[in-house]
Amino acid sequence: LYDVLSEMGQLTLDDLNELIVNGNEFDIVPSHLRNFRLEKPLYSEARGVESLKLALDRLTVDYDYVIIDSPPNLGPLADGALLAAENVLFPSHANTIAKDSLEILFDEIDTL
């Protein structure tokens, strides 16, 4: 995922396909600990948070579903996942803190 987002303007469709790890039932594009280094560049680049959506738009022809496991915080990586997603699943506990978090998430989605 780091490779996709950090080199978005230079990657060809073949490059993107090489990053996909093919499995029996599903394929994945693995994440990496380096992803935290993308926060500042994604905010400072024009359309930086749209990088994931742009990459997925090039690949989704081959897939019925794409599941994005975004970080548990709000920031450019999570914003990129929210922009790329057609639907959002928010796993949480059923308590007041989760309710408040969900309201913040909805506000963020509205902002995007």
mmCIF file of N, CA and C in Angstrom:
data_model
loop_
_atom_site.group_PDB
_atom_site.id
_atom_site.type_symbol
_atom_site.label_atom_id
_atom_site.label_comp_id
_atom_site.label_asym_id
_atom_site.label_seq_id
_atom_site.Cartn_x
_atom_site.Cartn_y
_atom_site.Cartn_z
ATOM 1 N N LEU A 1 0.826 -1.191 0.000
ATOM 2 C CA LEU A 1 0.000 0.000 0.000
ATOM 3 C C LEU A 1 0.869 1.254 0.000
ATOM 4 N N TYR A 2 1.948 1.208 0.744
ATOM 5 C CA TYR A 2 2.869 2.348 0.766
ATOM 6 C C TYR A 2 3.352 2.655 -0.645
ATOM 7 N N ASP A 3 3.718 1.595 -1.389
ATOM 8 C CA ASP A 3 4.207 1.778 -2.756
ATOM 9 C C ASP A 3 3.157 2.426 -3.648
ATOM 10 N N VAL A 4 1.919 2.012 -3.487
ATOM 11 C CA VAL A 4 0.833 2.557 -4.307
ATOM 12 C C VAL A 4 0.656 4.043 -4.033
ATOM 13 N N LEU A 5 0.606 4.413 -2.776
ATOM 14 C CA LEU A 5 0.315 5.800 -2.417
ATOM 15 C C LEU A 5 1.509 6.728 -2.578
ATOM 16 N N SER A 6 2.718 6.221 -2.399
ATOM 17 C CA SER A 6 3.886 7.092 -2.499
ATOM 18 C C SER A 6 4.349 7.281 -3.939
ATOM 19 N N GLU A 7 3.987 6.373 -4.832
ATOM 20 C CA GLU A 7 4.439 6.464 -6.223
ATOM 21 C C GLU A 7 3.268 6.508 -7.192
ATOM 22 N N MET A 8 2.136 7.012 -6.748
ATOM 23 C CA MET A 8 0.914 6.943 -7.540
ATOM 24 C C MET A 8 1.076 7.500 -8.947
ATOM 25 N N GLY A 9 1.747 8.617 -9.095
ATOM 26 C CA GLY A 9 1.868 9.218 -10.416
ATOM 27 C C GLY A 9 2.749 8.434 -11.370
ATOM 28 N N GLN A 10 3.603 7.549 -10.832
ATOM 29 C CA GLN A 10 4.558 6.838 -11.671
ATOM 30 C C GLN A 10 4.182 5.384 -11.928
ATOM 31 N N LEU A 11 3.232 4.834 -11.170
ATOM 32 C CA LEU A 11 2.906 3.418 -11.304
ATOM 33 C C LEU A 11 2.015 3.156 -12.513
ATOM 34 N N THR A 12 2.383 2.123 -13.262
ATOM 35 C CA THR A 12 1.530 1.674 -14.361
ATOM 36 C C THR A 12 0.551 0.648 -13.819
ATOM 37 N N LEU A 13 -0.412 0.251 -14.631
ATOM 38 C CA LEU A 13 -1.361 -0.778 -14.211
ATOM 39 C C LEU A 13 -0.634 -2.088 -13.935
ATOM 40 N N ASP A 14 0.392 -2.413 -14.713
ATOM 41 C CA ASP A 14 1.183 -3.623 -14.465
ATOM 42 C C ASP A 14 1.896 -3.536 -13.123
ATOM 43 N N ASP A 15 2.426 -2.347 -12.789
ATOM 44 C CA ASP A 15 3.077 -2.156 -11.488
ATOM 45 C C ASP A 15 2.086 -2.406 -10.356
ATOM 46 N N LEU A 16 0.883 -1.871 -10.493
ATOM 47 C CA LEU A 16 -0.143 -2.066 -9.466
ATOM 48 C C LEU A 16 -0.481 -3.539 -9.323
ATOM 49 N N ASN A 17 -0.616 -4.229 -10.441
ATOM 50 C CA ASN A 17 -0.948 -5.658 -10.398
ATOM 51 C C ASN A 17 0.155 -6.479 -9.745
ATOM 52 N N GLU A 18 1.413 -6.050 -9.881
ATOM 53 C CA GLU A 18 2.522 -6.766 -9.250
ATOM 54 C C GLU A 18 2.483 -6.653 -7.727
ATOM 55 N N LEU A 19 1.864 -5.610 -7.198
ATOM 56 C CA LEU A 19 1.779 -5.420 -5.748
ATOM 57 C C LEU A 19 0.707 -6.296 -5.107
ATOM 58 N N ILE A 20 -0.182 -6.852 -5.913
ATOM 59 C CA ILE A 20 -1.281 -7.666 -5.400
ATOM 60 C C ILE A 20 -0.771 -9.063 -5.077
ATOM 61 N N VAL A 21 -1.048 -9.520 -3.859
ATOM 62 C CA VAL A 21 -0.721 -10.886 -3.451
ATOM 63 C C VAL A 21 -1.963 -11.726 -3.702
ATOM 64 N N ASN A 22 -1.857 -12.661 -4.634
ATOM 65 C CA ASN A 22 -3.003 -13.479 -5.021
ATOM 66 C C ASN A 22 -3.189 -14.643 -4.066
ATOM 67 N N GLY A 23 -4.426 -14.831 -3.605
ATOM 68 C CA GLY A 23 -4.778 -15.947 -2.739
ATOM 69 C C GLY A 23 -5.804 -16.833 -3.412
ATOM 70 N N ASN A 24 -6.190 -17.909 -2.733
ATOM 71 C CA ASN A 24 -7.183 -18.829 -3.293
ATOM 72 C C ASN A 24 -8.564 -18.195 -3.372
ATOM 73 N N GLU A 25 -8.963 -17.514 -2.320
ATOM 74 C CA GLU A 25 -10.310 -16.952 -2.236
ATOM 75 C C GLU A 25 -10.338 -15.438 -2.421
ATOM 76 N N PHE A 26 -9.237 -14.774 -2.131
ATOM 77 C CA PHE A 26 -9.187 -13.315 -2.240
ATOM 78 C C PHE A 26 -7.743 -12.878 -2.438
ATOM 79 N N ASP A 27 -7.567 -11.670 -2.908
ATOM 80 C CA ASP A 27 -6.249 -11.074 -3.106
ATOM 81 C C ASP A 27 -6.089 -9.920 -2.121
ATOM 82 N N ILE A 28 -4.845 -9.595 -1.799
ATOM 83 C CA ILE A 28 -4.610 -8.457 -0.910
ATOM 84 C C ILE A 28 -3.468 -7.595 -1.450
ATOM 85 N N VAL A 29 -3.496 -6.336 -1.081
ATOM 86 C CA VAL A 29 -2.356 -5.443 -1.251
ATOM 87 C C VAL A 29 -1.914 -5.137 0.174
ATOM 88 N N PRO A 30 -0.793 -5.722 0.596
ATOM 89 C CA PRO A 30 -0.397 -5.580 1.995
ATOM 90 C C PRO A 30 -0.018 -4.152 2.369
ATOM 91 N N SER A 31 -0.262 -3.845 3.617
ATOM 92 C CA SER A 31 0.115 -2.558 4.175
ATOM 93 C C SER A 31 1.542 -2.671 4.705
ATOM 94 N N HIS A 32 2.063 -1.592 5.234
ATOM 95 C CA HIS A 32 3.419 -1.618 5.767
ATOM 96 C C HIS A 32 3.535 -0.589 6.884
ATOM 97 N N LEU A 33 4.465 -0.835 7.791
ATOM 98 C CA LEU A 33 4.697 0.109 8.883
ATOM 99 C C LEU A 33 5.108 1.484 8.372
ATOM 100 N N ARG A 34 5.664 1.537 7.154
ATOM 101 C CA ARG A 34 6.090 2.825 6.587
ATOM 102 C C ARG A 34 4.916 3.739 6.257
ATOM 103 N N ASN A 35 3.703 3.223 6.291
ATOM 104 C CA ASN A 35 2.548 4.040 5.903
ATOM 105 C C ASN A 35 2.440 5.334 6.699
ATOM 106 N N PHE A 36 2.910 5.330 7.947
ATOM 107 C CA PHE A 36 2.816 6.554 8.749
ATOM 108 C C PHE A 36 3.597 7.696 8.100
ATOM 109 N N ARG A 37 4.588 7.373 7.278
ATOM 110 C CA ARG A 37 5.381 8.403 6.595
ATOM 111 C C ARG A 37 4.598 9.109 5.489
ATOM 112 N N LEU A 38 3.447 8.582 5.148
ATOM 113 C CA LEU A 38 2.647 9.160 4.071
ATOM 114 C C LEU A 38 1.750 10.299 4.537
ATOM 115 N N GLU A 39 1.566 10.439 5.837
ATOM 116 C CA GLU A 39 0.619 11.426 6.360
ATOM 117 C C GLU A 39 0.890 12.831 5.810
ATOM 118 N N LYS A 40 2.082 13.349 5.996
ATOM 119 C CA LYS A 40 2.387 14.721 5.551
ATOM 120 C C LYS A 40 2.350 14.862 4.030
ATOM 121 N N PRO A 41 3.003 13.958 3.271
ATOM 122 C CA PRO A 41 2.946 14.109 1.811
ATOM 123 C C PRO A 41 1.526 14.044 1.250
ATOM 124 N N LEU A 42 0.678 13.199 1.816
ATOM 125 C CA LEU A 42 -0.682 13.096 1.296
ATOM 126 C C LEU A 42 -1.467 14.374 1.545
ATOM 127 N N TYR A 43 -1.223 15.033 2.680
ATOM 128 C CA TYR A 43 -1.902 16.304 2.948
ATOM 129 C C TYR A 43 -1.355 17.430 2.072
ATOM 130 N N SER A 44 -0.045 17.414 1.825
ATOM 131 C CA SER A 44 0.555 18.531 1.100
ATOM 132 C C SER A 44 0.386 18.421 -0.417
ATOM 133 N N GLU A 45 0.239 17.211 -0.943
ATOM 134 C CA GLU A 45 0.046 17.040 -2.385
ATOM 135 C C GLU A 45 -1.355 17.460 -2.798
ATOM 136 N N ALA A 46 -1.450 18.055 -3.968
ATOM 137 C CA ALA A 46 -2.777 18.326 -4.523
ATOM 138 C C ALA A 46 -3.430 16.982 -4.814
ATOM 139 N N ARG A 47 -4.614 16.788 -4.306
ATOM 140 C CA ARG A 47 -5.377 15.545 -4.478
ATOM 141 C C ARG A 47 -4.684 14.335 -3.842
ATOM 142 N N GLY A 48 -3.796 14.571 -2.874
ATOM 143 C CA GLY A 48 -3.062 13.478 -2.244
ATOM 144 C C GLY A 48 -3.950 12.440 -1.593
ATOM 145 N N VAL A 49 -4.990 12.887 -0.871
ATOM 146 C CA VAL A 49 -5.856 11.920 -0.198
ATOM 147 C C VAL A 49 -6.701 11.128 -1.193
ATOM 148 N N GLU A 50 -6.726 11.554 -2.445
ATOM 149 C CA GLU A 50 -7.477 10.820 -3.466
ATOM 150 C C GLU A 50 -6.646 9.720 -4.125
ATOM 151 N N SER A 51 -5.388 9.561 -3.728
ATOM 152 C CA SER A 51 -4.495 8.589 -4.360
ATOM 153 C C SER A 51 -5.036 7.173 -4.312
ATOM 154 N N LEU A 52 -5.571 6.763 -3.168
ATOM 155 C CA LEU A 52 -6.095 5.405 -3.048
ATOM 156 C C LEU A 52 -7.281 5.198 -3.977
ATOM 157 N N LYS A 53 -8.178 6.162 -4.033
ATOM 158 C CA LYS A 53 -9.333 6.060 -4.930
ATOM 159 C C LYS A 53 -8.884 5.955 -6.384
ATOM 160 N N LEU A 54 -7.922 6.769 -6.766
ATOM 161 C CA LEU A 54 -7.420 6.739 -8.138
ATOM 162 C C LEU A 54 -6.802 5.383 -8.472
ATOM 163 N N ALA A 55 -6.058 4.813 -7.517
ATOM 164 C CA ALA A 55 -5.461 3.492 -7.745
ATOM 165 C C ALA A 55 -6.534 2.420 -7.839
ATOM 166 N N LEU A 56 -7.507 2.462 -6.935
ATOM 167 C CA LEU A 56 -8.572 1.453 -6.952
ATOM 168 C C LEU A 56 -9.442 1.561 -8.195
ATOM 169 N N ASP A 57 -9.658 2.771 -8.672
ATOM 170 C CA ASP A 57 -10.451 2.947 -9.893
ATOM 171 C C ASP A 57 -9.813 2.218 -11.068
ATOM 172 N N ARG A 58 -8.493 2.084 -11.038
ATOM 173 C CA ARG A 58 -7.784 1.396 -12.120
ATOM 174 C C ARG A 58 -7.846 -0.117 -11.973
ATOM 175 N N LEU A 59 -8.139 -0.608 -10.772
ATOM 176 C CA LEU A 59 -8.096 -2.052 -10.516
ATOM 177 C C LEU A 59 -9.450 -2.706 -10.319
ATOM 178 N N THR A 60 -10.465 -1.947 -9.986
ATOM 179 C CA THR A 60 -11.732 -2.545 -9.561
ATOM 180 C C THR A 60 -12.476 -3.288 -10.658
ATOM 181 N N VAL A 61 -12.057 -3.163 -11.883
ATOM 182 C CA VAL A 61 -12.691 -3.910 -12.969
ATOM 183 C C VAL A 61 -12.589 -5.410 -12.698
ATOM 184 N N ASP A 62 -11.516 -5.824 -12.047
ATOM 185 C CA ASP A 62 -11.265 -7.242 -11.796
ATOM 186 C C ASP A 62 -11.897 -7.764 -10.511
ATOM 187 N N TYR A 63 -12.543 -6.903 -9.727
ATOM 188 C CA TYR A 63 -13.031 -7.315 -8.414
ATOM 189 C C TYR A 63 -14.489 -6.932 -8.197
ATOM 190 N N ASP A 64 -15.213 -7.828 -7.505
ATOM 191 C CA ASP A 64 -16.587 -7.523 -7.111
ATOM 192 C C ASP A 64 -16.603 -6.652 -5.859
ATOM 193 N N TYR A 65 -15.669 -6.918 -4.942
ATOM 194 C CA TYR A 65 -15.582 -6.182 -3.679
ATOM 195 C C TYR A 65 -14.134 -5.830 -3.396
ATOM 196 N N VAL A 66 -13.945 -4.672 -2.796
ATOM 197 C CA VAL A 66 -12.641 -4.265 -2.293
ATOM 198 C C VAL A 66 -12.857 -3.831 -0.856
ATOM 199 N N ILE A 67 -12.122 -4.444 0.057
ATOM 200 C CA ILE A 67 -12.230 -4.108 1.479
ATOM 201 C C ILE A 67 -10.971 -3.337 1.864
ATOM 202 N N ILE A 68 -11.169 -2.166 2.444
ATOM 203 C CA ILE A 68 -10.061 -1.312 2.862
ATOM 204 C C ILE A 68 -10.040 -1.290 4.383
ATOM 205 N N ASP A 69 -8.950 -1.760 4.963
ATOM 206 C CA ASP A 69 -8.790 -1.723 6.415
ATOM 207 C C ASP A 69 -7.975 -0.476 6.738
ATOM 208 N N SER A 70 -8.660 0.579 7.109
ATOM 209 C CA SER A 70 -7.981 1.857 7.332
ATOM 210 C C SER A 70 -7.502 1.971 8.774
ATOM 211 N N PRO A 71 -6.583 2.910 9.031
ATOM 212 C CA PRO A 71 -6.112 3.098 10.399
ATOM 213 C C PRO A 71 -7.246 3.584 11.302
ATOM 214 N N PRO A 72 -7.133 3.332 12.615
ATOM 215 C CA PRO A 72 -8.216 3.689 13.543
ATOM 216 C C PRO A 72 -8.209 5.152 13.963
ATOM 217 N N ASN A 73 -7.588 5.995 13.177
ATOM 218 C CA ASN A 73 -7.574 7.425 13.488
ATOM 219 C C ASN A 73 -7.979 8.201 12.244
ATOM 220 N N LEU A 74 -8.321 9.459 12.429
ATOM 221 C CA LEU A 74 -8.630 10.306 11.286
ATOM 222 C C LEU A 74 -7.357 10.998 10.833
ATOM 223 N N GLY A 75 -7.156 11.028 9.560
ATOM 224 C CA GLY A 75 -5.974 11.619 8.955
ATOM 225 C C GLY A 75 -6.018 11.320 7.471
ATOM 226 N N PRO A 76 -4.961 11.651 6.734
ATOM 227 C CA PRO A 76 -5.005 11.481 5.288
ATOM 228 C C PRO A 76 -5.160 10.035 4.831
ATOM 229 N N LEU A 77 -4.607 9.075 5.569
ATOM 230 C CA LEU A 77 -4.774 7.675 5.167
ATOM 231 C C LEU A 77 -6.223 7.235 5.335
ATOM 232 N N ALA A 78 -6.817 7.582 6.466
ATOM 233 C CA ALA A 78 -8.228 7.246 6.687
ATOM 234 C C ALA A 78 -9.123 8.041 5.741
ATOM 235 N N ASP A 79 -8.791 9.310 5.507
ATOM 236 C CA ASP A 79 -9.574 10.120 4.568
ATOM 237 C C ASP A 79 -9.543 9.500 3.177
ATOM 238 N N GLY A 80 -8.372 9.030 2.770
ATOM 239 C CA GLY A 80 -8.254 8.383 1.467
ATOM 240 C C GLY A 80 -9.115 7.143 1.369
ATOM 241 N N ALA A 81 -9.156 6.364 2.450
ATOM 242 C CA ALA A 81 -10.002 5.167 2.467
ATOM 243 C C ALA A 81 -11.476 5.548 2.409
ATOM 244 N N LEU A 82 -11.858 6.585 3.139
ATOM 245 C CA LEU A 82 -13.258 7.030 3.119
ATOM 246 C C LEU A 82 -13.665 7.543 1.739
ATOM 247 N N LEU A 83 -12.763 8.260 1.078
ATOM 248 C CA LEU A 83 -13.061 8.759 -0.267
ATOM 249 C C LEU A 83 -13.175 7.620 -1.276
ATOM 250 N N ALA A 84 -12.371 6.586 -1.091
ATOM 251 C CA ALA A 84 -12.366 5.468 -2.035
ATOM 252 C C ALA A 84 -13.529 4.510 -1.816
ATOM 253 N N ALA A 85 -14.125 4.544 -0.637
ATOM 254 C CA ALA A 85 -15.155 3.563 -0.278
ATOM 255 C C ALA A 85 -16.539 3.955 -0.778
ATOM 256 N N GLU A 86 -17.290 2.941 -1.182
ATOM 257 C CA GLU A 86 -18.702 3.151 -1.500
ATOM 258 C C GLU A 86 -19.558 2.985 -0.252
ATOM 259 N N ASN A 87 -19.106 2.152 0.667
ATOM 260 C CA ASN A 87 -19.795 1.904 1.939
ATOM 261 C C ASN A 87 -18.755 1.880 3.043
ATOM 262 N N VAL A 88 -19.181 2.172 4.268
ATOM 263 C CA VAL A 88 -18.277 2.193 5.413
ATOM 264 C C VAL A 88 -18.845 1.307 6.510
ATOM 265 N N LEU A 89 -18.000 0.436 7.045
ATOM 266 C CA LEU A 89 -18.351 -0.407 8.186
ATOM 267 C C LEU A 89 -17.481 0.056 9.349
ATOM 268 N N PHE A 90 -18.119 0.405 10.447
ATOM 269 C CA PHE A 90 -17.417 0.954 11.603
ATOM 270 C C PHE A 90 -17.556 -0.026 12.761
ATOM 271 N N PRO A 91 -16.590 -0.948 12.954
ATOM 272 C CA PRO A 91 -16.683 -1.883 14.076
ATOM 273 C C PRO A 91 -16.358 -1.162 15.381
ATOM 274 N N SER A 92 -17.187 -1.376 16.392
ATOM 275 C CA SER A 92 -16.947 -0.709 17.670
ATOM 276 C C SER A 92 -17.733 -1.390 18.778
ATOM 277 N N HIS A 93 -17.449 -0.970 19.981
ATOM 278 C CA HIS A 93 -18.240 -1.383 21.132
ATOM 279 C C HIS A 93 -19.500 -0.519 21.170
ATOM 280 N N ALA A 94 -20.515 -1.013 21.822
ATOM 281 C CA ALA A 94 -21.756 -0.236 21.966
ATOM 282 C C ALA A 94 -21.688 0.548 23.274
ATOM 283 N N ASN A 95 -21.074 1.729 23.210
ATOM 284 C CA ASN A 95 -20.992 2.581 24.395
ATOM 285 C C ASN A 95 -20.950 4.053 23.967
ATOM 286 N N THR A 96 -20.910 4.933 24.938
ATOM 287 C CA THR A 96 -20.959 6.371 24.666
ATOM 288 C C THR A 96 -19.755 6.843 23.859
ATOM 289 N N ILE A 97 -18.584 6.334 24.179
ATOM 290 C CA ILE A 97 -17.381 6.743 23.445
ATOM 291 C C ILE A 97 -17.509 6.369 21.975
ATOM 292 N N ALA A 98 -18.005 5.166 21.705
ATOM 293 C CA ALA A 98 -18.185 4.733 20.318
ATOM 294 C C ALA A 98 -19.213 5.605 19.607
ATOM 295 N N LYS A 99 -20.259 5.977 20.314
ATOM 296 C CA LYS A 99 -21.286 6.848 19.720
ATOM 297 C C LYS A 99 -20.678 8.196 19.343
ATOM 298 N N ASP A 100 -19.886 8.755 20.251
ATOM 299 C CA ASP A 100 -19.219 10.030 19.966
ATOM 300 C C ASP A 100 -18.256 9.890 18.781
ATOM 301 N N SER A 101 -17.530 8.785 18.742
ATOM 302 C CA SER A 101 -16.597 8.535 17.639
ATOM 303 C C SER A 101 -17.326 8.417 16.316
ATOM 304 N N LEU A 102 -18.474 7.768 16.349
ATOM 305 C CA LEU A 102 -19.269 7.605 15.133
ATOM 306 C C LEU A 102 -19.766 8.957 14.622
ATOM 307 N N GLU A 103 -20.155 9.832 15.526
ATOM 308 C CA GLU A 103 -20.584 11.177 15.126
ATOM 309 C C GLU A 103 -19.434 11.950 14.481
ATOM 310 N N ILE A 104 -18.239 11.808 15.038
ATOM 311 C CA ILE A 104 -17.060 12.461 14.464
ATOM 312 C C ILE A 104 -16.777 11.894 13.071
ATOM 313 N N LEU A 105 -16.895 10.575 12.934
ATOM 314 C CA LEU A 105 -16.683 9.935 11.635
ATOM 315 C C LEU A 105 -17.688 10.435 10.601
ATOM 316 N N PHE A 106 -18.955 10.526 10.976
ATOM 317 C CA PHE A 106 -19.970 11.037 10.049
ATOM 318 C C PHE A 106 -19.670 12.477 9.641
ATOM 319 N N ASP A 107 -19.205 13.290 10.589
ATOM 320 C CA ASP A 107 -18.821 14.666 10.263
ATOM 321 C C ASP A 107 -17.666 14.681 9.256
ATOM 322 N N GLU A 108 -16.703 13.790 9.461
ATOM 323 C CA GLU A 108 -15.560 13.705 8.545
ATOM 324 C C GLU A 108 -16.011 13.279 7.149
ATOM 325 N N ILE A 109 -16.911 12.307 7.081
ATOM 326 C CA ILE A 109 -17.439 11.859 5.787
ATOM 327 C C ILE A 109 -18.167 12.998 5.094
ATOM 328 N N ASP A 110 -18.970 13.744 5.845
ATOM 329 C CA ASP A 110 -19.678 14.895 5.258
ATOM 330 C C ASP A 110 -18.699 15.948 4.734
ATOM 331 N N THR A 111 -17.613 16.151 5.457
ATOM 332 C CA THR A 111 -16.607 17.129 5.055
ATOM 333 C C THR A 111 -15.923 16.724 3.752
ATOM 334 N N LEU A 112 -15.668 15.425 3.621
ATOM 335 C CA LEU A 112 -14.984 14.944 2.411
ATOM 336 C C LEU A 112 -15.898 15.030 1.218
#
